[in-house]
Amino acid sequence: MEALRAAIEKQVIGLTGLALGGIDFENPAGDPGLFGPQSVIWRVHCDFTSMLCGGVSALLLQMLHPLALAGVWDHSNFREDMLGRLRRTSQFVSVTTFGPTAEAERLIDKVRAIHLRVTGVSNDGRPYAASDPDLLTWVHVVESSCFLASHLRYRNPHLSPELQDRYYQETARVAAALGARDIPTSCAAVADYLQRMRPQLVCDERTREVARILLAAPAPSALARPFGWLVMQAGIDLLPDWAQQQFDFYPGRLRRRLVRVGAGGVGKVLRASMRNGSYQRAVRRINKPA
């Protein structure tokens, strides 16, 4: 059984930012990182299954914004390495959530510097910049709202409204450090923001191409392929109904049910298998005598 558990854990880690290496989550001893174990963000981000499903959903929804899409289209190698892009996003989220303080701050500074180089003109003739505070807010709100929606579906549907608001308040710290502004910090404010943004969202040929490449992204191994497919389908299912309609995703009631049951069941297996994820390593760091 231990060999099976370790094999499952290895496959899961291969889908995440931990596969990139380079970050020591277990040192320095006692460092709580940006948030610490009492935070809501730790509670929401510690579950691999819900985070992976929410991450797929977030990337799809983000690409409906023409300027966000243009930045990815012009400056990303997603066509050749979609799995690598997912891992890099996963690494940023896990380090800023669970990593030691110095590493989290270093990665934020690194991403800010990268954003300064991502500029251009979108298909509709508008200039874009990844450092644009409003664009950063869009990317952040979509990501955090998808992570929370996935947590509520697959991990803890009983998380109180007060703690959900606190989650948005905590995640806003990272968005503000990256340069976002006017960041909504409650469930009501996030819902209002997404509703206001809807008239700006477009699903065109390039949006559909990114979605196609994302959903066809190769798994790191044959054993992980069924799990990868399930994560992708769960990500689609997490999208708001209006976004699914824009993409022409119509999975049907039976498929939705099967995906939710499947992802929920896999989540239980993975939670029992994980011993060396970012969360577990961070717990060891904090509990280690300084």
XYZ file of C-alpha atoms in Angstrom:
290
model
C 0.000 0.000 0.000
C 2.845 2.410 0.776
C 4.297 1.859 -2.698
C 0.910 2.631 -4.268
C 0.516 5.751 -2.158
C 3.971 6.976 -3.160
C 3.263 6.264 -6.842
C 0.024 8.265 -6.698
C 1.767 11.143 -4.969
C 4.526 11.183 -7.579
C 2.001 11.402 -10.407
C 0.146 14.273 -8.761
C 3.304 16.252 -8.022
C 4.229 15.863 -11.694
C 1.195 17.992 -12.579
C 2.117 20.831 -10.229
C 4.744 23.486 -9.677
C 6.674 21.167 -7.368
C 7.849 19.363 -10.492
C 9.866 22.482 -11.388
C 11.940 22.252 -8.207
C 14.134 25.079 -6.975
C 12.053 26.005 -3.922
C 12.803 24.731 -0.425
C 9.447 24.743 1.380
C 10.949 23.196 4.527
C 13.385 25.981 5.441
C 14.032 28.267 7.218
C 12.602 26.674 10.343
C 9.620 28.435 11.876
C 9.029 30.856 8.982
C 5.226 31.222 8.545
C 5.456 32.696 5.034
C 3.162 35.483 3.918
C 0.042 34.091 5.616
C 0.697 31.273 8.066
C -1.303 28.165 8.959
C -4.217 30.002 10.595
C -5.123 31.744 7.339
C -8.065 30.835 5.137
C -5.847 30.832 2.062
C -3.935 27.879 3.525
C -7.208 26.063 4.052
C -8.406 26.674 0.490
C -5.113 26.102 -1.321
C -3.981 22.932 0.469
C -6.094 20.513 -1.597
C -4.488 19.431 -4.878
C -7.611 18.226 -6.651
C -9.726 21.315 -6.078
C -6.800 23.622 -6.888
C -6.026 21.866 -10.171
C -9.693 21.904 -11.217
C -10.019 25.553 -10.226
C -6.817 26.419 -12.075
C -8.106 24.983 -15.355
C -11.358 26.875 -14.928
C -9.483 30.104 -14.191
C -7.294 29.870 -17.276
C -10.302 29.302 -19.526
C -12.216 32.216 -18.012
C -9.195 34.564 -18.100
C -8.801 33.971 -21.837
C -12.226 35.483 -22.530
C -10.654 38.899 -21.879
C -9.145 39.997 -25.226
C -6.157 41.753 -23.633
C -5.333 38.853 -21.305
C -5.607 36.519 -24.293
C -3.321 38.738 -26.397
C -0.581 38.644 -23.764
C -0.669 34.850 -23.592
C -0.936 34.481 -27.361
C 1.994 36.777 -28.138
C 4.362 36.054 -25.259
C 3.753 32.485 -24.090
C 4.946 29.146 -25.407
C 1.636 27.531 -24.442
C 1.340 25.857 -27.849
C 4.465 23.777 -27.210
C 4.334 23.548 -23.412
C 0.883 23.998 -21.918
C 1.752 21.658 -19.047
C 4.781 23.831 -18.285
C 2.590 26.921 -18.153
C 0.229 25.193 -15.726
C 3.173 24.140 -13.574
C 4.571 27.698 -13.468
C 1.210 29.090 -12.417
C 0.925 26.357 -9.805
C 4.382 27.197 -8.501
C 3.554 30.882 -8.092
C 0.356 30.103 -6.186
C 1.961 27.490 -3.950
C 5.041 29.594 -3.132
C 3.092 32.760 -2.356
C 0.703 30.708 -0.215
C 2.962 28.180 1.528
C 6.529 29.142 0.728
C 8.973 30.855 3.077
C 8.644 34.639 3.134
C 11.832 35.432 1.218
C 10.974 32.993 -1.578
C 7.431 34.352 -1.885
C 8.683 37.923 -2.125
C 11.385 36.929 -4.607
C 8.854 35.231 -6.876
C 6.490 38.211 -6.725
C 9.355 40.503 -7.759
C 10.296 38.110 -10.566
C 6.756 38.023 -11.939
C 6.469 41.817 -11.738
C 9.651 42.108 -13.807
C 8.324 39.623 -16.377
C 5.068 41.570 -16.654
C 6.983 44.726 -17.601
C 8.250 42.951 -20.730
C 4.829 41.684 -21.827
C 3.395 44.421 -24.039
C 1.844 44.602 -27.485
C -1.283 45.296 -29.481
C -4.306 43.044 -29.373
C -6.317 41.781 -32.346
C -8.777 44.647 -31.983
C -6.015 47.261 -32.106
C -5.822 48.081 -28.418
C -2.432 48.253 -26.719
C -1.953 45.895 -23.781
C 0.537 45.475 -20.959
C 0.640 42.648 -18.445
C 1.540 45.247 -15.812
C -1.750 47.112 -16.408
C -3.355 47.286 -12.919
C -6.848 46.660 -14.288
C -5.707 43.607 -16.244
C -3.914 42.282 -13.165
C -7.149 42.681 -11.215
C -9.032 40.656 -13.828
C -6.526 37.818 -13.745
C -6.499 37.810 -9.943
C -10.265 37.910 -9.420
C -10.874 35.111 -11.896
C -8.178 32.944 -10.355
C -9.222 33.423 -6.735
C -12.930 33.032 -7.482
C -12.320 29.788 -9.400
C -10.130 28.395 -6.626
C -12.805 29.201 -4.059
C -15.612 27.778 -6.202
C -13.652 24.552 -6.608
C -12.945 24.374 -2.879
C -16.637 24.766 -2.110
C -17.558 22.015 -4.562
C -14.842 19.466 -3.895
C -13.463 20.119 -0.421
C -15.681 22.071 1.963
C -19.115 23.287 0.822
C -19.754 24.561 4.358
C -17.031 27.213 4.445
C -18.821 30.165 6.016
C -19.505 33.396 4.074
C -17.316 35.234 6.597
C -14.360 32.942 5.889
C -14.974 33.185 2.154
C -14.729 36.972 2.416
C -11.565 36.577 4.458
C -10.114 34.408 1.701
C -10.613 37.213 -0.808
C -9.063 39.709 1.601
C -5.989 37.513 2.001
C -5.489 36.754 -1.684
C -5.800 40.466 -2.471
C -2.453 40.989 -0.719
C -0.640 39.082 -3.457
C -2.599 40.828 -6.215
C -1.780 44.237 -4.739
C 1.911 43.284 -4.480
C 1.835 42.491 -8.218
C 0.282 45.887 -8.974
C -3.468 45.269 -9.158
C -5.846 47.982 -8.000
C -9.485 48.321 -6.886
C -9.431 44.663 -5.887
C -12.791 43.280 -4.714
C -12.407 41.630 -1.311
C -15.759 39.987 -0.605
C -18.015 37.443 -2.288
C -20.560 40.146 -3.126
C -17.910 42.476 -4.549
C -16.389 39.676 -6.641
C -19.804 38.708 -8.043
C -20.508 42.353 -8.929
C -17.092 42.708 -10.558
C -17.514 39.619 -12.752
C -20.957 40.798 -13.817
C -19.572 44.231 -14.771
C -16.802 42.626 -16.811
C -19.065 40.439 -18.929
C -19.615 42.990 -21.743
C -15.827 43.093 -22.303
C -15.447 39.335 -22.729
C -15.118 37.693 -26.135
C -14.772 34.115 -27.324
C -13.140 34.139 -30.757
C -11.030 31.719 -32.782
C -7.901 32.402 -30.727
C -9.778 31.898 -27.451
C -11.052 28.553 -28.693
C -7.554 27.576 -29.835
C -6.104 28.215 -26.366
C -8.955 26.198 -24.861
C -8.372 23.352 -27.323
C -4.641 23.197 -26.526
C -5.310 23.381 -22.790
C -7.838 20.561 -22.842
C -5.519 18.426 -24.989
C -2.446 19.087 -22.821
C -0.472 15.862 -22.398
C -0.301 14.289 -18.967
C 3.182 13.727 -17.501
C 2.620 9.970 -17.724
C 0.134 7.392 -18.945
C -0.958 6.730 -15.372
C -1.866 10.388 -14.880
C -3.829 10.672 -18.142
C -7.276 9.696 -16.774
C -6.830 12.073 -13.833
C -5.743 14.858 -16.175
C -8.840 14.379 -18.320
C -11.058 14.465 -15.239
C -9.421 17.682 -14.012
C -9.995 19.342 -17.380
C -13.660 18.367 -17.445
C -14.141 19.493 -13.852
C -12.566 22.829 -14.791
C -15.123 23.287 -17.568
C -17.906 22.339 -15.171
C -16.772 25.020 -12.695
C -17.166 27.818 -15.237
C -20.191 30.092 -14.793
C -23.054 29.071 -17.084
C -22.635 32.200 -19.207
C -18.943 31.411 -19.775
C -19.709 27.803 -20.733
C -22.180 29.132 -23.271
C -19.590 31.494 -24.739
C -17.225 28.551 -25.250
C -20.061 26.337 -26.533
C -19.450 23.858 -23.735
C -22.618 21.841 -23.179
C -21.569 18.774 -21.185
C -25.083 17.682 -20.228
C -26.507 16.726 -16.846
C -25.242 13.124 -16.801
C -21.698 14.096 -17.734
C -21.681 16.833 -15.106
C -22.763 14.341 -12.500
C -20.139 11.787 -13.501
C -17.379 14.398 -13.508
C -18.340 15.724 -10.078
C -18.561 12.259 -8.553
C -15.302 11.239 -10.201
C -13.366 14.346 -9.153
C -14.749 14.108 -5.629
C -13.696 10.489 -5.342
C -10.245 11.140 -6.738
C -9.855 14.029 -4.316
C -10.346 11.705 -1.362
C -7.722 9.284 -2.682
C -5.204 12.057 -3.275
C -5.700 13.625 0.147
C -4.895 10.246 1.693
C -1.822 9.895 -0.543
C -0.141 13.271 -0.193
C 2.753 13.475 2.269
C 5.116 15.828 0.443
C 3.007 18.508 -1.178
C 3.702 22.213 -0.683
C 1.286 22.326 2.241
C 2.795 19.341 4.043
C 6.324 20.684 3.543
C 5.296 24.097 4.872
C 3.774 22.500 7.972
C 7.059 20.714 8.617
C 8.931 24.011 8.209
C 6.765 25.845 10.713
C 6.911 23.016 13.251
C 10.680 22.632 12.937
C 12.587 24.128 15.875
C 14.249 27.384 14.851
